[in-house]
GROMACS .gro file of N, CA and C in nm:
model
  534
    1MET      N    1  10.190   9.315   8.107
    1MET     CA    2  10.121   9.180   8.144
    1MET      C    3  10.013   9.155   8.021
    2ASN      N    4  10.056   9.008   8.013
    2ASN     CA    5   9.964   8.929   7.906
    2ASN      C    6   9.833   8.897   7.933
    3GLY      N    7   9.754   8.958   7.881
    3GLY     CA    8   9.579   8.931   7.946
    3GLY      C    9   9.565   8.792   7.974
    4ALA      N   10   9.609   8.703   7.866
    4ALA     CA   11   9.553   8.540   7.882
    4ALA      C   12   9.604   8.486   7.987
    5ARG      N   13   9.706   8.540   8.044
    5ARG     CA   14   9.794   8.453   8.159
    5ARG      C   15   9.775   8.509   8.282
    6ILE      N   16   9.681   8.650   8.308
    6ILE     CA   17   9.697   8.682   8.451
    6ILE      C   18   9.575   8.583   8.511
    7GLU      N   19   9.622   8.546   8.638
    7GLU     CA   20   9.534   8.462   8.707
    7GLU      C   21   9.458   8.541   8.780
    8THR      N   22   9.320   8.566   8.784
    8THR     CA   23   9.244   8.622   8.884
    8THR      C   24   9.093   8.558   8.862
    9ALA      N   25   9.049   8.547   8.967
    9ALA     CA   26   8.917   8.485   8.992
    9ALA      C   27   8.823   8.535   9.087
   10ALA      N   28   8.719   8.620   9.106
   10ALA     CA   29   8.701   8.687   9.224
   10ALA      C   30   8.605   8.576   9.303
   11GLY      N   31   8.563   8.466   9.227
   11GLY     CA   32   8.471   8.378   9.290
   11GLY      C   33   8.328   8.447   9.312
   12PRO      N   34   8.257   8.390   9.444
   12PRO     CA   35   8.111   8.403   9.438
   12PRO      C   36   8.110   8.533   9.495
   13SER      N   37   8.044   8.642   9.467
   13SER     CA   38   8.030   8.786   9.566
   13SER      C   39   7.973   8.743   9.702
   14HIS      N   40   8.035   8.799   9.800
   14HIS     CA   41   7.985   8.801   9.945
   14HIS      C   42   8.022   8.963   9.963
   15GLY      N   43   7.962   9.067   9.923
   15GLY     CA   44   7.973   9.181   9.955
   15GLY      C   45   8.074   9.246   9.871
   16ASP      N   46   8.169   9.325   9.934
   16ASP     CA   47   8.271   9.428   9.836
   16ASP      C   48   8.366   9.323   9.755
   17ALA      N   49   8.352   9.356   9.634
   17ALA     CA   50   8.410   9.296   9.518
   17ALA      C   51   8.448   9.115   9.533
   18GLY      N   52   8.341   9.086   9.608
   18GLY     CA   53   8.352   8.936   9.592
   18GLY      C   54   8.409   8.864   9.726
   19LEU      N   55   8.467   8.953   9.825
   19LEU     CA   56   8.543   8.933   9.932
   19LEU      C   57   8.465   8.927  10.046
   20SER      N   58   8.443   8.785  10.096
   20SER     CA   59   8.350   8.763  10.245
   20SER      C   60   8.452   8.826  10.329
   21GLU      N   61   8.409   8.880  10.480
   21GLU     CA   62   8.479   8.888  10.566
   21GLU      C   63   8.580   8.800  10.597
   22GLU      N   64   8.573   8.681  10.614
   22GLU     CA   65   8.653   8.565  10.640
   22GLU      C   66   8.745   8.565  10.557
   23ARG      N   67   8.726   8.546  10.417
   23ARG     CA   68   8.810   8.547  10.309
   23ARG      C   69   8.942   8.666  10.308
   24LEU      N   70   8.874   8.800  10.354
   24LEU     CA   71   8.949   8.898  10.384
   24LEU      C   72   9.022   8.864  10.482
   25PHE      N   73   8.969   8.862  10.580
   25PHE     CA   74   9.082   8.813  10.720
   25PHE      C   75   9.188   8.711  10.677
   26ASP      N   76   9.153   8.608  10.605
   26ASP     CA   77   9.228   8.484  10.576
   26ASP      C   78   9.338   8.563  10.499
   27LEU      N   79   9.326   8.641  10.400
   27LEU     CA   80   9.436   8.707  10.300
   27LEU      C   81   9.505   8.776  10.374
   28LEU      N   82   9.460   8.876  10.478
   28LEU     CA   83   9.547   8.954  10.528
   28LEU      C   84   9.612   8.869  10.678
   29GLY      N   85   9.567   8.767  10.705
   29GLY     CA   86   9.611   8.704  10.808
   29GLY      C   87   9.773   8.637  10.793
   30ASN      N   88   9.816   8.676  10.677
   30ASN     CA   89   9.988   8.667  10.689
   30ASN      C   90  10.068   8.756  10.668
   31GLU      N   91  10.163   8.740  10.722
   31GLU     CA   92  10.255   8.872  10.739
   31GLU      C   93  10.332   8.922  10.570
   32ARG      N   94  10.347   8.816  10.508
   32ARG     CA   95  10.423   8.824  10.371
   32ARG      C   96  10.297   8.884  10.293
   33ARG      N   97  10.186   8.818  10.291
   33ARG     CA   98  10.061   8.903  10.205
   33ARG      C   99  10.049   9.013  10.222
   34ARG      N  100  10.024   9.049  10.361
   34ARG     CA  101   9.982   9.194  10.389
   34ARG      C  102  10.118   9.286  10.348
   35SER      N  103  10.259   9.243  10.356
   35SER     CA  104  10.356   9.327  10.339
   35SER      C  105  10.329   9.355  10.171
   36CYS      N  106  10.308   9.239  10.091
   36CYS     CA  107  10.319   9.233   9.946
   36CYS      C  108  10.197   9.322   9.903
   37LEU      N  109  10.074   9.336   9.970
   37LEU     CA  110   9.996   9.395   9.942
   37LEU      C  111  10.037   9.574   9.982
   38GLN      N  112  10.081   9.592  10.086
   38GLN     CA  113  10.147   9.707  10.118
   38GLN      C  114  10.228   9.736  10.013
   39CYS      N  115  10.337   9.674   9.983
   39CYS     CA  116  10.413   9.720   9.839
   39CYS      C  117  10.346   9.758   9.724
   40LEU      N  118  10.270   9.672   9.697
   40LEU     CA  119  10.188   9.722   9.581
   40LEU      C  120  10.108   9.835   9.588
   41ALA      N  121  10.064   9.843   9.714
   41ALA     CA  122   9.978   9.989   9.717
   41ALA      C  123  10.085  10.108   9.710
   42SER      N  124  10.193  10.087   9.732
   42SER     CA  125  10.333  10.212   9.737
   42SER      C  126  10.365  10.199   9.568
   43VAL      N  127  10.371  10.100   9.520
   43VAL     CA  128  10.382  10.094   9.370
   43VAL      C  129  10.316  10.151   9.318
   44GLY      N  130  10.174  10.163   9.330
   44GLY     CA  131  10.074  10.201   9.251
   44GLY      C  132  10.020  10.158   9.102
   45GLY      N  133  10.108  10.032   9.067
   45GLY     CA  134  10.069   9.957   8.957
   45GLY      C  135  10.132   9.825   8.961
   46THR      N  136  10.168   9.775   8.814
   46THR     CA  137  10.215   9.644   8.806
   46THR      C  138  10.397   9.663   8.814
   47THR      N  139  10.446   9.554   8.888
   47THR     CA  140  10.578   9.564   8.908
   47THR      C  141  10.635   9.411   8.896
   48THR      N  142  10.745   9.386   8.926
   48THR     CA  143  10.776   9.222   8.875
   48THR      C  144  10.801   9.164   8.982
   49VAL      N  145  10.773   9.047   8.992
   49VAL     CA  146  10.772   8.957   9.133
   49VAL      C  147  10.903   8.983   9.202
   50GLN      N  148  11.032   8.988   9.118
   50GLN     CA  149  11.157   8.973   9.180
   50GLN      C  150  11.159   9.106   9.261
   51GLU      N  151  11.095   9.251   9.206
   51GLU     CA  152  11.123   9.357   9.284
   51GLU      C  153  11.000   9.333   9.396
   52LEU      N  154  10.903   9.307   9.383
   52LEU     CA  155  10.833   9.275   9.486
   52LEU      C  156  10.886   9.221   9.622
   53ALA      N  157  10.945   9.098   9.578
   53ALA     CA  158  11.010   9.019   9.664
   53ALA      C  159  11.127   9.059   9.763
   54THR      N  160  11.192   9.149   9.661
   54THR     CA  161  11.316   9.258   9.737
   54THR      C  162  11.217   9.350   9.848
   55ASP      N  163  11.101   9.393   9.834
   55ASP     CA  164  11.059   9.482   9.894
   55ASP      C  165  10.985   9.419  10.001
   56VAL      N  166  10.907   9.320  10.008
   56VAL     CA  167  10.841   9.242  10.121
   56VAL      C  168  10.976   9.156  10.198
   57ALA      N  169  11.086   9.143  10.134
   57ALA     CA  170  11.203   9.086  10.217
   57ALA      C  171  11.247   9.186  10.361
   58THR      N  172  11.239   9.299  10.243
   58THR     CA  173  11.277   9.426  10.348
   58THR      C  174  11.184   9.452  10.463
   59ARG      N  175  11.078   9.449  10.434
   59ARG     CA  176  10.956   9.477  10.539
   59ARG      C  177  10.971   9.383  10.660
   60VAL      N  178  10.974   9.233  10.602
   60VAL     CA  179  10.941   9.136  10.692
   60VAL      C  180  11.083   9.082  10.766
   61SER      N  181  11.212   9.126  10.725
   61SER     CA  182  11.315   9.118  10.774
   61SER      C  183  11.319   9.172  10.937
   62ASP      N  184  11.393   9.076  11.015
   62ASP     CA  185  11.414   9.136  11.156
   62ASP      C  186  11.555   9.158  11.158
   63GLU      N  187  11.633   9.178  11.296
   63GLU     CA  188  11.741   9.217  11.364
   63GLU      C  189  11.832   9.067  11.334
   64GLU      N  190  11.771   8.977  11.320
   64GLU     CA  191  11.831   8.880  11.303
   64GLU      C  192  11.836   8.819  11.159
   65THR      N  193  11.780   8.857  11.080
   65THR     CA  194  11.768   8.810  10.943
   65THR      C  195  11.780   8.958  10.873
   66SER      N  196  11.875   8.934  10.749
   66SER     CA  197  11.873   9.059  10.662
   66SER      C  198  11.805   9.017  10.566
   67PRO      N  199  11.740   9.121  10.480
   67PRO     CA  200  11.646   9.129  10.346
   67PRO      C  201  11.709   9.017  10.259
   68ASP      N  202  11.838   9.041  10.250
   68ASP     CA  203  11.904   8.950  10.143
   68ASP      C  204  11.911   8.801  10.194
   69ASP      N  205  11.894   8.786  10.307
   69ASP     CA  206  11.875   8.622  10.327
   69ASP      C  207  11.748   8.525  10.336
   70ILE      N  208  11.660   8.650  10.316
   70ILE     CA  209  11.529   8.574  10.320
   70ILE      C  210  11.470   8.617  10.171
   71ARG      N  211  11.539   8.696  10.083
   71ARG     CA  212  11.456   8.707   9.960
   71ARG      C  213  11.451   8.628   9.860
   72ASP      N  214  11.524   8.499   9.854
   72ASP     CA  215  11.493   8.365   9.799
   72ASP      C  216  11.378   8.314   9.847
   73SER      N  217  11.359   8.301   9.962
   73SER     CA  218  11.273   8.230  10.030
   73SER      C  219  11.125   8.337  10.017
   74VAL      N  220  11.129   8.450  10.011
   74VAL     CA  221  10.999   8.532   9.990
   74VAL      C  222  10.959   8.478   9.873
   75TYR      N  223  11.055   8.515   9.777
   75TYR     CA  224  11.033   8.517   9.607
   75TYR      C  225  10.947   8.374   9.621
   76ILE      N  226  10.985   8.274   9.641
   76ILE     CA  227  10.928   8.144   9.630
   76ILE      C  228  10.821   8.122   9.677
   77SER      N  229  10.807   8.168   9.803
   77SER     CA  230  10.671   8.168   9.863
   77SER      C  231  10.532   8.285   9.785
   78LEU      N  232  10.619   8.376   9.749
   78LEU     CA  233  10.499   8.469   9.649
   78LEU      C  234  10.446   8.386   9.545
   79CYS      N  235  10.546   8.339   9.475
   79CYS     CA  236  10.520   8.270   9.340
   79CYS      C  237  10.439   8.134   9.392
   80GLN      N  238  10.466   8.050   9.489
   80GLN     CA  239  10.391   7.941   9.482
   80GLN      C  240  10.270   7.923   9.596
   81ASN      N  241  10.270   8.032   9.670
   81ASN     CA  242  10.166   8.025   9.733
   81ASN      C  243  10.065   8.162   9.751
   82HIS      N  244  10.159   8.248   9.772
   82HIS     CA  245  10.075   8.415   9.789
   82HIS      C  246   9.990   8.454   9.700
   83LEU      N  247  10.077   8.477   9.579
   83LEU     CA  248  10.027   8.527   9.473
   83LEU      C  249   9.910   8.492   9.401
   84PRO      N  250   9.946   8.352   9.392
   84PRO     CA  251   9.849   8.267   9.342
   84PRO      C  252   9.691   8.275   9.449
   85LYS      N  253   9.709   8.257   9.568
   85LYS     CA  254   9.596   8.283   9.647
   85LYS      C  255   9.505   8.419   9.625
   86LEU      N  256   9.636   8.522   9.624
   86LEU     CA  257   9.566   8.684   9.618
   86LEU      C  258   9.504   8.692   9.478
   87ALA      N  259   9.543   8.622   9.366
   87ALA     CA  260   9.501   8.640   9.248
   87ALA      C  261   9.366   8.549   9.230
   88ASP      N  262   9.354   8.448   9.298
   88ASP     CA  263   9.233   8.360   9.293
   88ASP      C  264   9.103   8.429   9.359
   89ALA      N  265   9.133   8.507   9.461
   89ALA     CA  266   9.032   8.603   9.541
   89ALA      C  267   9.024   8.769   9.449
   90GLY      N  268   9.104   8.775   9.338
   90GLY     CA  269   9.076   8.885   9.252
   90GLY      C  270   9.127   9.020   9.332
   91VAL      N  271   9.218   8.990   9.439
   91VAL     CA  272   9.298   9.109   9.474
   91VAL      C  273   9.414   9.145   9.376
   92VAL      N  274   9.495   9.053   9.350
   92VAL     CA  275   9.605   9.095   9.242
   92VAL      C  276   9.568   9.033   9.092
   93GLY      N  277   9.626   9.105   9.012
   93GLY     CA  278   9.629   9.028   8.892
   93GLY      C  279   9.810   8.969   8.867
   94TYR      N  280   9.831   8.848   8.846
   94TYR     CA  281   9.949   8.770   8.860
   94TYR      C  282   9.968   8.695   8.725
   95ASP      N  283  10.076   8.753   8.665
   95ASP     CA  284  10.107   8.691   8.542
   95ASP      C  285  10.211   8.574   8.600
   96SER      N  286  10.200   8.471   8.586
   96SER     CA  287  10.310   8.370   8.650
   96SER      C  288  10.415   8.333   8.526
   97THR      N  289  10.384   8.352   8.414
   97THR     CA  290  10.487   8.352   8.324
   97THR      C  291  10.584   8.423   8.305
   98GLU      N  292  10.508   8.563   8.301
   98GLU     CA  293  10.640   8.688   8.300
   98GLU      C  294  10.652   8.742   8.408
   99LYS      N  295  10.603   8.688   8.538
   99LYS     CA  296  10.649   8.695   8.678
   99LYS      C  297  10.645   8.847   8.695
  100THR      N  298  10.483   8.894   8.651
  100THR     CA  299  10.452   9.035   8.688
  100THR      C  300  10.354   9.029   8.768
  101VAL      N  301  10.310   9.137   8.877
  101VAL     CA  302  10.213   9.147   8.969
  101VAL      C  303  10.126   9.282   8.947
  102GLY      N  304  10.003   9.312   8.949
  102GLY     CA  305   9.929   9.447   9.007
  102GLY      C  306   9.846   9.423   9.057
  103PRO      N  307   9.786   9.547   9.086
  103PRO     CA  308   9.642   9.545   9.177
  103PRO      C  309   9.521   9.474   9.083
  104GLY      N  310   9.431   9.387   9.136
  104GLY     CA  311   9.369   9.335   9.092
  104GLY      C  312   9.194   9.394   9.115
  105PRO      N  313   9.096   9.361   9.069
  105PRO     CA  314   8.960   9.402   9.080
  105PRO      C  315   8.910   9.457   9.234
  106ALA      N  316   8.942   9.357   9.315
  106ALA     CA  317   8.920   9.319   9.465
  106ALA      C  318   9.042   9.410   9.547
  107PHE      N  319   9.129   9.476   9.459
  107PHE     CA  320   9.254   9.527   9.527
  107PHE      C  321   9.179   9.675   9.661
  108PRO      N  322   9.142   9.747   9.557
  108PRO     CA  323   9.101   9.853   9.659
  108PRO      C  324   9.020   9.833   9.786
  109VAL      N  325   8.943   9.721   9.787
  109VAL     CA  326   8.877   9.691   9.921
  109VAL      C  327   8.986   9.622  10.051
  110VAL      N  328   9.074   9.576   9.973
  110VAL     CA  329   9.200   9.543  10.065
  110VAL      C  330   9.282   9.624  10.098
  111GLU      N  331   9.317   9.719  10.000
  111GLU     CA  332   9.367   9.854  10.071
  111GLU      C  333   9.344   9.892  10.163
  112ARG      N  334   9.199   9.944  10.164
  112ARG     CA  335   9.115   9.995  10.268
  112ARG      C  336   9.140   9.952  10.369
  113HIS      N  337   9.158   9.812  10.397
  113HIS     CA  338   9.201   9.760  10.524
  113HIS      C  339   9.354   9.752  10.571
  114LEU      N  340   9.422   9.753  10.467
  114LEU     CA  341   9.558   9.790  10.502
  114LEU      C  342   9.599   9.929  10.532
  115GLN      N  343   9.503  10.039  10.469
  115GLN     CA  344   9.535  10.172  10.552
  115GLN      C  345   9.474  10.162  10.676
  116VAL      N  346   9.352  10.113  10.730
  116VAL     CA  347   9.323  10.126  10.862
  116VAL      C  348   9.448  10.035  10.959
  117GLU      N  349   9.502   9.934  10.907
  117GLU     CA  350   9.602   9.883  11.010
  117GLU      C  351   9.728   9.964  11.021
  118ALA      N  352   9.758  10.030  10.929
  118ALA     CA  353   9.877  10.092  10.909
  118ALA      C  354   9.860  10.221  10.982
  119THR      N  355   9.749  10.283  11.003
  119THR     CA  356   9.719  10.445  11.056
  119THR      C  357   9.669  10.394  11.190
  120GLY      N  358   9.583  10.293  11.190
  120GLY     CA  359   9.489  10.286  11.333
  120GLY      C  360   9.379  10.342  11.325
  121ASP      N  361   9.345  10.414  11.201
  121ASP     CA  362   9.246  10.500  11.195
  121ASP      C  363   9.220  10.585  11.276
  122GLY      N  364   9.357  10.665  11.339
  122GLY     CA  365   9.340  10.737  11.454
  122GLY      C  366   9.303  10.713  11.578
  123ASP      N  367   9.297  10.581  11.579
  123ASP     CA  368   9.270  10.532  11.731
  123ASP      C  369   9.369  10.599  11.848
  124ASP      N  370   9.465  10.605  11.809
  124ASP     CA  371   9.617  10.649  11.894
  124ASP      C  372   9.542  10.803  11.950
  125GLU      N  373   9.518  10.880  11.843
  125GLU     CA  374   9.506  11.034  11.870
  125GLU      C  375   9.374  11.021  11.951
  126TYR      N  376   9.246  10.940  11.928
  126TYR     CA  377   9.146  10.940  11.989
  126TYR      C  378   9.157  10.850  12.152
  127THR      N  379   9.256  10.774  12.155
  127THR     CA  380   9.266  10.721  12.295
  127THR      C  381   9.349  10.830  12.350
  128SER      N  382   9.420  10.915  12.336
  128SER     CA  383   9.495  11.026  12.408
  128SER      C  384   9.411  11.093  12.438
  129TYR      N  385   9.324  11.187  12.318
  129TYR     CA  386   9.227  11.277  12.372
  129TYR      C  387   9.114  11.218  12.473
  130TYR      N  388   9.072  11.096  12.495
  130TYR     CA  389   8.984  11.042  12.554
  130TYR      C  390   9.065  11.044  12.694
  131ALA      N  391   9.204  10.999  12.700
  131ALA     CA  392   9.260  10.984  12.827
  131ALA      C  393   9.247  11.134  12.881
  132LEU      N  394   9.301  11.239  12.804
  132LEU     CA  395   9.313  11.347  12.845
  132LEU      C  396   9.184  11.418  12.914
  133VAL      N  397   9.060  11.429  12.843
  133VAL     CA  398   8.947  11.464  12.901
  133VAL      C  399   8.918  11.344  13.000
  134SER      N  400   8.922  11.226  13.030
  134SER     CA  401   8.865  11.165  13.150
  134SER      C  402   8.973  11.218  13.278
  135LEU      N  403   9.113  11.272  13.254
  135LEU     CA  404   9.161  11.282  13.352
  135LEU      C  405   9.125  11.426  13.371
  136ALA      N  406   9.113  11.535  13.299
  136ALA     CA  407   9.055  11.621  13.330
  136ALA      C  408   8.943  11.630  13.409
  137THR      N  409   8.827  11.540  13.363
  137THR     CA  410   8.749  11.508  13.490
  137THR      C  411   8.787  11.486  13.616
  138LEU      N  412   8.865  11.368  13.603
  138LEU     CA  413   8.895  11.329  13.743
  138LEU      C  414   8.955  11.434  13.829
  139LEU      N  415   9.055  11.557  13.754
  139LEU     CA  416   9.091  11.658  13.842
  139LEU      C  417   8.992  11.759  13.877
  140VAL      N  418   8.889  11.761  13.803
  140VAL     CA  419   8.771  11.855  13.863
  140VAL      C  420   8.691  11.801  13.955
  141LEU      N  421   8.664  11.648  13.941
  141LEU     CA  422   8.614  11.601  14.029
  141LEU      C  423   8.690  11.598  14.184
  142GLY      N  424   8.810  11.583  14.174
  142GLY     CA  425   8.893  11.584  14.285
  142GLY      C  426   8.866  11.725  14.364
  143ALA      N  427   8.889  11.832  14.270
  143ALA     CA  428   8.885  11.953  14.312
  143ALA      C  429   8.756  12.006  14.398
  144THR      N  430   8.647  11.927  14.319
  144THR     CA  431   8.509  11.931  14.410
  144THR      C  432   8.509  11.884  14.545
  145ALA      N  433   8.582  11.792  14.545
  145ALA     CA  434   8.551  11.702  14.641
  145ALA      C  435   8.666  11.804  14.780
  146TYR      N  436   8.777  11.811  14.722
  146TYR     CA  437   8.873  11.837  14.851
  146TYR      C  438   8.923  11.958  14.834
  147VAL      N  439   8.927  12.058  14.698
  147VAL     CA  440   9.001  12.175  14.712
  147VAL      C  441   8.941  12.310  14.719
  148VAL      N  442   8.826  12.308  14.620
  148VAL     CA  443   8.762  12.426  14.572
  148VAL      C  444   8.615  12.424  14.606
  149PRO      N  445   8.578  12.503  14.684
  149PRO     CA  446   8.439  12.488  14.727
  149PRO      C  447   8.327  12.562  14.642
  150ALA      N  448   8.395  12.632  14.596
  150ALA     CA  449   8.309  12.704  14.460
  150ALA      C  450   8.268  12.598  14.375
  151VAL      N  451   8.351  12.492  14.341
  151VAL     CA  452   8.319  12.406  14.231
  151VAL      C  453   8.203  12.306  14.276
  152GLN      N  454   8.170  12.285  14.403
  152GLN     CA  455   8.092  12.192  14.482
  152GLN      C  456   7.958  12.210  14.450
  153SER      N  457   7.931  12.368  14.401
  153SER     CA  458   7.794  12.419  14.390
  153SER      C  459   7.754  12.342  14.261
  154TYR      N  460   7.842  12.332  14.171
  154TYR     CA  461   7.801  12.257  14.044
  154TYR      C  462   7.773  12.115  14.049
  155GLY      N  463   7.797  12.026  14.134
  155GLY     CA  464   7.804  11.918  14.168
  155GLY      C  465   7.860  11.815  14.064
  156VAL      N  466   7.903  11.710  14.153
  156VAL     CA  467   7.955  11.601  14.072
  156VAL      C  468   7.928  11.533  13.939
  157LEU      N  469   7.747  11.550  13.939
  157LEU     CA  470   7.668  11.509  13.824
  157LEU      C  471   7.691  11.583  13.731
  158SER      N  472   7.696  11.710  13.766
  158SER     CA  473   7.712  11.816  13.642
  158SER      C  474   7.830  11.793  13.540
  159VAL      N  475   7.964  11.766  13.622
  159VAL     CA  476   8.079  11.763  13.599
  159VAL      C  477   8.057  11.636  13.503
  160LEU      N  478   7.996  11.505  13.530
  160LEU     CA  479   8.006  11.405  13.465
  160LEU      C  480   7.932  11.424  13.341
  161ALA      N  481   7.821  11.501  13.360
  161ALA     CA  482   7.747  11.531  13.221
  161ALA      C  483   7.837  11.568  13.134
  162ILE      N  484   7.900  11.694  13.184
  162ILE     CA  485   7.979  11.771  13.076
  162ILE      C  486   8.098  11.663  12.997
  163HIS      N  487   8.140  11.579  13.090
  163HIS     CA  488   8.258  11.493  13.020
  163HIS      C  489   8.181  11.396  12.926
  164ALA      N  490   8.097  11.336  12.967
  164ALA     CA  491   7.994  11.241  12.886
  164ALA      C  492   7.967  11.320  12.756
  165LEU      N  493   7.934  11.458  12.796
  165LEU     CA  494   7.864  11.527  12.631
  165LEU      C  495   8.004  11.537  12.542
  166VAL      N  496   8.122  11.542  12.629
  166VAL     CA  497   8.258  11.585  12.528
  166VAL      C  498   8.290  11.458  12.481
  167VAL      N  499   8.288  11.338  12.526
  167VAL     CA  500   8.280  11.226  12.472
  167VAL      C  501   8.191  11.195  12.372
  168VAL      N  502   8.074  11.213  12.390
  168VAL     CA  503   7.991  11.198  12.246
  168VAL      C  504   8.012  11.273  12.142
  169VAL      N  505   8.025  11.384  12.161
  169VAL     CA  506   8.059  11.494  12.077
  169VAL      C  507   8.204  11.460  11.986
  170ALA      N  508   8.294  11.404  12.055
  170ALA     CA  509   8.394  11.363  11.982
  170ALA      C  510   8.393  11.271  11.917
  171THR      N  511   8.312  11.160  11.980
  171THR     CA  512   8.275  11.021  11.883
  171THR      C  513   8.200  11.058  11.763
  172ALA      N  514   8.067  11.135  11.794
  172ALA     CA  515   7.999  11.175  11.684
  172ALA      C  516   8.093  11.253  11.542
  173ARG      N  517   8.178  11.332  11.581
  173ARG     CA  518   8.270  11.380  11.475
  173ARG      C  519   8.362  11.273  11.411
  174ARG      N  520   8.401  11.197  11.496
  174ARG     CA  521   8.485  11.080  11.436
  174ARG      C  522   8.436  10.996  11.366
  175LEU      N  523   8.297  10.960  11.372
  175LEU     CA  524   8.227  10.876  11.324
  175LEU      C  525   8.162  10.952  11.172
  176ARG      N  526   8.138  11.059  11.166
  176ARG     CA  527   8.090  11.150  11.083
  176ARG      C  528   8.229  11.146  10.981
  177SER      N  529   8.345  11.147  11.016
  177SER     CA  530   8.484  11.174  10.951
  177SER      C  531   8.490  11.035  10.860
  178ARG      N  532   8.450  10.977  10.889
  178ARG     CA  533   8.485  10.865  10.827
  178ARG      C  534   8.441  10.828  10.677
   0.00000   0.00000   0.00000
């Protein structure tokens, strides 16, 4: 990439690498831009816009549209819209003459948000965990009320307190691991 032609401008600083939350959501609000950034993250460096367009077309195509059918449209929208917008935010370095693109200074900030989106930050795992804990609590409460008289001596409040403790400990561990 020729340093004189790379279009990047981080703009005024509003937090991480000059990206305000509003600007970040605007940049990630478009499926082709998100796919473009995910492709760049997987490449790990500079690539050609042609290769990027092929990868993005593969990601955004659906059952009715093949990647080959939309590759040209993706290429044009990347060159005319998405890459200049990402370059203006400092997220990518885009050489419009050489048609190459790579991560910019603000790319790590956006990449963190892409990883959270892709993985859900473990939300599915914890949702399942909390659902199982809650189901176990309901079963114990049901046993308390109808089946096992020995459990009644511990009381409903004790069972609820144990449930709350498990949820609090699990949440604290999750927050600490971030």
